[in-house]
CSV table of C-alpha atoms in Angstrom, one decimal:
chain,number,residue,atom,x,y,z
Z,1,UNK,CA,112.8,10.3,7.0
Z,2,UNK,CA,115.7,12.4,8.0
Z,3,UNK,CA,118.6,10.2,8.0
Z,4,UNK,CA,120.1,11.9,11.3
Z,5,UNK,CA,116.8,12.8,13.0
Z,6,UNK,CA,116.6,15.0,15.8
Z,7,UNK,CA,116.9,13.5,19.1
Z,8,UNK,CA,115.7,15.4,22.4
Z,9,UNK,CA,117.4,14.1,25.7
Z,10,UNK,CA,115.7,15.4,29.0
Z,11,UNK,CA,117.6,15.1,32.7
Z,12,UNK,CA,115.2,15.8,35.5
Z,13,UNK,CA,117.0,17.2,38.4
Z,14,UNK,CA,116.7,17.7,42.4
Z,15,UNK,CA,119.5,18.0,44.5
Z,16,UNK,CA,121.6,15.6,42.5
Z,17,UNK,CA,124.8,17.3,42.7
Z,18,UNK,CA,127.0,14.2,43.8
Z,19,UNK,CA,126.2,12.3,40.4
Z,20,UNK,CA,124.4,15.2,37.9
Z,21,UNK,CA,128.0,16.1,36.1
Z,22,UNK,CA,128.6,12.7,35.2
Z,23,UNK,CA,125.1,12.6,33.8
Z,24,UNK,CA,125.5,15.4,31.9
Z,25,UNK,CA,128.7,14.7,30.4
Z,26,UNK,CA,127.4,11.2,29.6
Z,27,UNK,CA,124.9,13.1,27.2
Z,28,UNK,CA,127.6,15.8,26.1
Z,29,UNK,CA,130.1,13.2,24.9
Z,30,UNK,CA,127.7,11.1,22.7
Z,31,UNK,CA,128.8,10.1,19.1
Z,32,UNK,CA,125.5,11.3,17.6
Z,33,UNK,CA,125.3,15.1,17.4
Z,34,UNK,CA,122.0,15.9,16.8
Z,35,UNK,CA,120.6,16.1,19.8
Z,36,UNK,CA,118.7,18.6,21.7
Z,37,UNK,CA,119.4,18.6,25.3
Z,38,UNK,CA,117.3,19.5,27.7
Z,39,UNK,CA,118.0,20.1,31.8
Z,40,UNK,CA,114.9,20.3,34.1
Z,41,UNK,CA,115.8,21.4,37.9
Z,42,UNK,CA,113.4,21.4,40.7
Z,43,UNK,CA,115.3,24.3,42.3
Z,44,UNK,CA,117.8,22.4,43.5
Z,45,UNK,CA,119.5,23.4,46.9
Z,46,UNK,CA,122.9,21.7,46.9
Z,47,UNK,CA,125.5,22.4,44.2
Z,48,UNK,CA,123.2,21.2,41.0
Z,49,UNK,CA,123.1,24.3,39.5
Z,50,UNK,CA,126.7,25.4,39.8
Z,51,UNK,CA,127.4,22.1,37.9
Z,52,UNK,CA,125.1,22.8,35.5
Z,53,UNK,CA,126.0,26.3,34.4
Z,54,UNK,CA,129.7,24.5,33.7
Z,55,UNK,CA,128.0,23.1,30.8
Z,56,UNK,CA,124.9,25.7,30.0
Z,57,UNK,CA,126.5,27.2,26.9
Z,58,UNK,CA,126.2,23.3,25.3
Z,59,UNK,CA,122.6,22.7,26.9
Z,60,UNK,CA,119.9,24.0,24.7
Z,61,UNK,CA,117.4,24.6,27.6
Z,62,UNK,CA,118.2,24.7,31.2
Z,63,UNK,CA,114.9,25.4,33.6
Z,64,UNK,CA,115.2,25.8,37.7
Z,65,UNK,CA,112.1,26.1,39.6
Z,66,UNK,CA,109.9,24.2,42.0
Z,67,UNK,CA,108.0,21.4,40.3
Z,68,UNK,CA,105.6,18.9,41.7
Z,69,UNK,CA,108.3,15.9,41.3
Z,70,UNK,CA,110.3,14.0,38.9
Z,71,UNK,CA,107.0,13.3,36.9
Z,72,UNK,CA,106.2,16.7,36.5
Z,73,UNK,CA,109.8,17.5,35.4
Z,74,UNK,CA,110.0,15.5,32.9
Z,75,UNK,CA,106.5,16.5,31.5
Z,76,UNK,CA,108.0,20.1,30.8
Z,77,UNK,CA,110.8,18.5,28.9
Z,78,UNK,CA,108.5,16.3,26.8
Z,79,UNK,CA,106.3,19.6,26.1
Z,80,UNK,CA,109.7,21.7,25.3
Z,81,UNK,CA,111.1,18.4,22.8
Z,82,UNK,CA,111.6,19.2,19.2
Z,83,UNK,CA,113.2,15.5,18.1
Z,84,UNK,CA,111.2,12.7,16.3
Z,85,UNK,CA,112.4,10.4,19.2
Z,86,UNK,CA,112.3,11.9,22.9
Z,87,UNK,CA,113.7,10.5,26.2
Z,88,UNK,CA,114.8,11.0,29.6
Z,89,UNK,CA,117.9,9.9,31.8
Z,90,UNK,CA,117.7,10.7,35.3
Z,91,UNK,CA,120.4,12.7,37.1
Z,92,UNK,CA,122.0,9.8,38.6
Z,93,UNK,CA,122.2,7.2,35.9
Z,94,UNK,CA,124.3,7.6,32.4
Z,95,UNK,CA,124.4,7.1,28.8
Z,96,UNK,CA,127.4,5.3,26.9
Z,97,UNK,CA,129.0,7.4,24.1
Z,98,UNK,CA,127.0,5.0,21.3
Z,99,UNK,CA,123.7,4.8,22.9
Z,100,UNK,CA,121.9,7.6,20.8
Z,101,UNK,CA,123.6,6.8,17.8
Z,102,UNK,CA,122.4,3.3,18.0
Z,103,UNK,CA,118.8,4.2,19.1
Z,104,UNK,CA,118.8,6.4,16.0
Z,105,UNK,CA,119.9,3.6,13.9
Z,106,UNK,CA,117.5,1.2,15.1
Z,107,UNK,CA,114.5,3.8,14.6
Z,108,UNK,CA,115.4,4.2,10.9
Z,109,UNK,CA,115.4,0.5,10.4
Z,110,UNK,CA,112.3,0.0,12.2
Z,111,UNK,CA,110.1,3.5,12.0
Z,112,UNK,CA,106.9,2.0,13.2
Z,113,UNK,CA,107.7,1.6,16.9
Z,114,UNK,CA,106.6,3.8,19.6
Z,115,UNK,CA,109.6,2.7,22.2
Z,116,UNK,CA,113.1,1.8,21.4
Z,117,UNK,CA,115.2,1.0,24.3
Z,118,UNK,CA,118.3,-1.1,25.4
Z,119,UNK,CA,116.9,-4.4,26.9
Z,120,UNK,CA,120.8,-4.8,28.2
Z,121,UNK,CA,121.7,-2.6,31.2
Z,122,UNK,CA,125.1,-2.2,33.3
Z,123,UNK,CA,124.1,-1.3,36.9
Z,124,UNK,CA,126.6,1.0,38.9
Z,125,UNK,CA,127.4,2.2,42.6
Z,126,UNK,CA,127.9,5.4,44.0
Z,127,UNK,CA,131.4,5.2,42.5
Z,128,UNK,CA,130.5,4.7,39.0
Z,129,UNK,CA,132.0,1.5,39.1
Z,130,UNK,CA,129.8,-1.5,37.3
Z,131,UNK,CA,128.2,-4.1,39.8
Z,132,UNK,CA,126.7,-6.2,37.1
Z,133,UNK,CA,124.7,-6.6,34.0
Z,134,UNK,CA,121.2,-7.0,33.4
Z,135,UNK,CA,119.1,-8.2,30.4
Z,136,UNK,CA,115.5,-7.3,30.1
Z,137,UNK,CA,113.6,-8.5,26.8
Z,138,UNK,CA,110.1,-6.8,26.4
Z,139,UNK,CA,108.2,-8.7,24.0
Z,140,UNK,CA,105.1,-6.7,23.3
Z,141,UNK,CA,102.0,-4.9,25.8
Z,142,UNK,CA,101.0,-8.0,26.7
Z,143,UNK,CA,104.1,-9.1,28.4
Z,144,UNK,CA,104.4,-6.1,30.1
Z,145,UNK,CA,101.0,-6.0,31.4
Z,146,UNK,CA,100.7,-9.5,32.8
Z,147,UNK,CA,103.8,-11.6,32.8
Z,148,UNK,CA,106.7,-9.3,33.5
Z,149,UNK,CA,106.7,-5.7,34.7
Z,150,UNK,CA,110.3,-4.9,34.6
Z,151,UNK,CA,111.7,-2.8,32.1
Z,152,UNK,CA,115.1,-0.9,31.2
Z,153,UNK,CA,114.2,2.9,31.4
Z,154,UNK,CA,117.7,4.6,31.1
Z,155,UNK,CA,118.4,4.8,27.2
Z,156,UNK,CA,114.8,4.1,26.2
Z,157,UNK,CA,113.5,6.7,23.8
Z,158,UNK,CA,109.9,7.3,22.3
Z,159,UNK,CA,108.3,8.2,19.2
Z,160,UNK,CA,107.2,11.8,19.9
Z,161,UNK,CA,104.3,12.4,18.0
Z,162,UNK,CA,103.1,9.4,20.1
Z,163,UNK,CA,104.4,10.4,23.2
Z,164,UNK,CA,102.1,13.3,22.9
Z,165,UNK,CA,98.8,11.5,21.6
Z,166,UNK,CA,98.9,9.8,25.1
Z,167,UNK,CA,99.4,13.2,27.0
Z,168,UNK,CA,103.2,12.3,28.3
Z,169,UNK,CA,103.2,10.7,31.8
Z,170,UNK,CA,100.6,10.7,34.5
Z,171,UNK,CA,102.3,12.8,37.2
Z,172,UNK,CA,99.7,11.1,39.8
Z,173,UNK,CA,101.8,8.4,39.8
Z,174,UNK,CA,105.3,8.8,42.2
Z,175,UNK,CA,107.2,5.5,41.5
Z,176,UNK,CA,106.0,3.3,38.0
Z,177,UNK,CA,105.2,6.4,35.8
Z,178,UNK,CA,107.7,4.6,33.5
Z,179,UNK,CA,105.6,1.0,33.0
Z,180,UNK,CA,102.6,3.2,33.1
Z,181,UNK,CA,103.7,5.2,30.2
Z,182,UNK,CA,104.9,2.0,28.3
Z,183,UNK,CA,101.9,0.1,28.5
Z,184,UNK,CA,99.9,3.5,27.1
Z,185,UNK,CA,102.5,3.9,24.2
Z,186,UNK,CA,102.4,0.1,23.5
Z,187,UNK,CA,98.6,0.8,22.5
Z,188,UNK,CA,99.8,2.8,19.8
Z,189,UNK,CA,103.1,1.3,17.9
Z,190,UNK,CA,105.5,-1.6,18.5
Z,191,UNK,CA,108.7,-1.8,21.0
Z,192,UNK,CA,112.5,-2.5,19.4
Z,193,UNK,CA,115.2,-2.8,21.5
Z,194,UNK,CA,119.4,-3.0,21.2
Z,195,UNK,CA,120.1,-6.3,22.6
Z,196,UNK,CA,124.1,-6.4,21.7
Z,197,UNK,CA,125.6,-5.1,24.9
Z,198,UNK,CA,124.4,-2.3,27.5
Z,199,UNK,CA,124.5,1.2,26.2
Z,200,UNK,CA,123.4,2.6,29.4
Z,201,UNK,CA,123.6,2.3,33.0
Z,202,UNK,CA,121.4,2.4,36.5
Z,203,UNK,CA,123.0,3.8,39.5
Z,204,UNK,CA,122.2,2.1,42.3
Z,205,UNK,CA,122.6,3.8,45.5
Z,206,UNK,CA,120.6,4.3,49.1
Z,207,UNK,CA,118.7,7.3,47.8
Z,208,UNK,CA,117.4,6.1,45.0
Z,209,UNK,CA,113.5,5.7,44.5
Z,210,UNK,CA,114.0,1.8,43.6
Z,211,UNK,CA,115.9,1.5,47.1
Z,212,UNK,CA,113.9,3.5,49.4
Z,213,UNK,CA,110.3,2.3,48.0
Z,214,UNK,CA,109.6,-0.8,49.7
Z,215,UNK,CA,106.0,-1.5,50.2
Z,216,UNK,CA,104.8,1.9,48.7
Z,217,UNK,CA,106.7,1.2,45.5
Z,218,UNK,CA,104.8,-2.5,45.2
Z,219,UNK,CA,101.6,-0.9,45.8
Z,220,UNK,CA,102.3,1.7,43.1
Z,221,UNK,CA,103.1,-1.3,40.3
Z,222,UNK,CA,99.7,-3.0,41.3
Z,223,UNK,CA,97.9,0.1,40.9
Z,224,UNK,CA,99.6,0.6,37.5
Z,225,UNK,CA,98.8,-2.8,36.3
Z,226,UNK,CA,95.0,-2.4,37.4
Z,227,UNK,CA,94.9,1.1,35.7
Z,228,UNK,CA,96.0,-0.7,32.7
Z,229,UNK,CA,93.6,-3.7,32.6
Z,230,UNK,CA,96.3,-6.4,34.3
Z,231,UNK,CA,94.4,-9.6,35.0
Z,232,UNK,CA,94.1,-9.8,39.0
Z,233,UNK,CA,95.5,-13.2,38.7
Z,234,UNK,CA,98.2,-12.4,36.4
Z,235,UNK,CA,101.8,-13.3,37.1
Z,236,UNK,CA,102.6,-9.9,37.5
Z,237,UNK,CA,99.8,-9.1,40.5
Z,238,UNK,CA,100.6,-12.2,42.3
Z,239,UNK,CA,104.4,-11.3,42.2
Z,240,UNK,CA,104.0,-8.1,43.7
Z,241,UNK,CA,102.0,-10.0,46.5
Z,242,UNK,CA,104.6,-12.1,47.2
Z,243,UNK,CA,107.4,-9.5,47.1
Z,244,UNK,CA,105.1,-8.1,49.6
Z,245,UNK,CA,104.7,-11.1,51.9
Z,246,UNK,CA,108.8,-11.1,52.0
Z,247,UNK,CA,108.9,-7.6,53.0
Z,248,UNK,CA,106.3,-8.3,55.9
Z,249,UNK,CA,108.6,-11.2,56.7
Z,250,UNK,CA,111.8,-9.4,56.9
Z,251,UNK,CA,110.1,-6.9,59.2
Z,252,UNK,CA,108.7,-9.3,61.7
Z,253,UNK,CA,111.8,-11.6,61.9
Z,254,UNK,CA,114.5,-10.6,64.2
């Protein structure tokens, strides 16, 4: 194995002028240098492309064209990836400077994995201030499928040849394409996590899909779990119905 394998980082983007510069800089300022960086923009109509052009000489591939949404944009990047490991960071999230270096080191020690991820994740607000830290360990496929579907996508990377073997993201899935991808990858290899501290951050602001999805988001989780043969009475499925019930109560109460 190459001591410093090429790692591909993809940023999908659409009208994220408020945050994308922080995302781009978080990738360009990585301590690990052997990175292929790809930015896939969906034809933004705000200042996004003006910001991207400021750094275009340091980004390996920039594509700006209409697409079918986030999953389609990520898959475009996946198909262009040359790294041994590939991951994406959304255009409102950030990687901390040592993230890719730590992931590459984990890969060197545990080359039999399909997923390498950060089990500790900071939450940041619209200003970039840390509002909390979450720890989400994923033990194996069975745990993710039937016990706890929660995962940390920012800072996660995938073995590229396994990613190709599962045919990338299912772009018919709007909200939980990462959950579906992880469940399919975990049929092909192990999962290894960095659990010392946060190496990435997830931005929570009113425009995120997780903030606006509501019942559609919960239905999508159920669809993904059933697609991957989760038990109908699993803790995961029952949990989504409980959250749906609480959402319904919230709409009914004054």
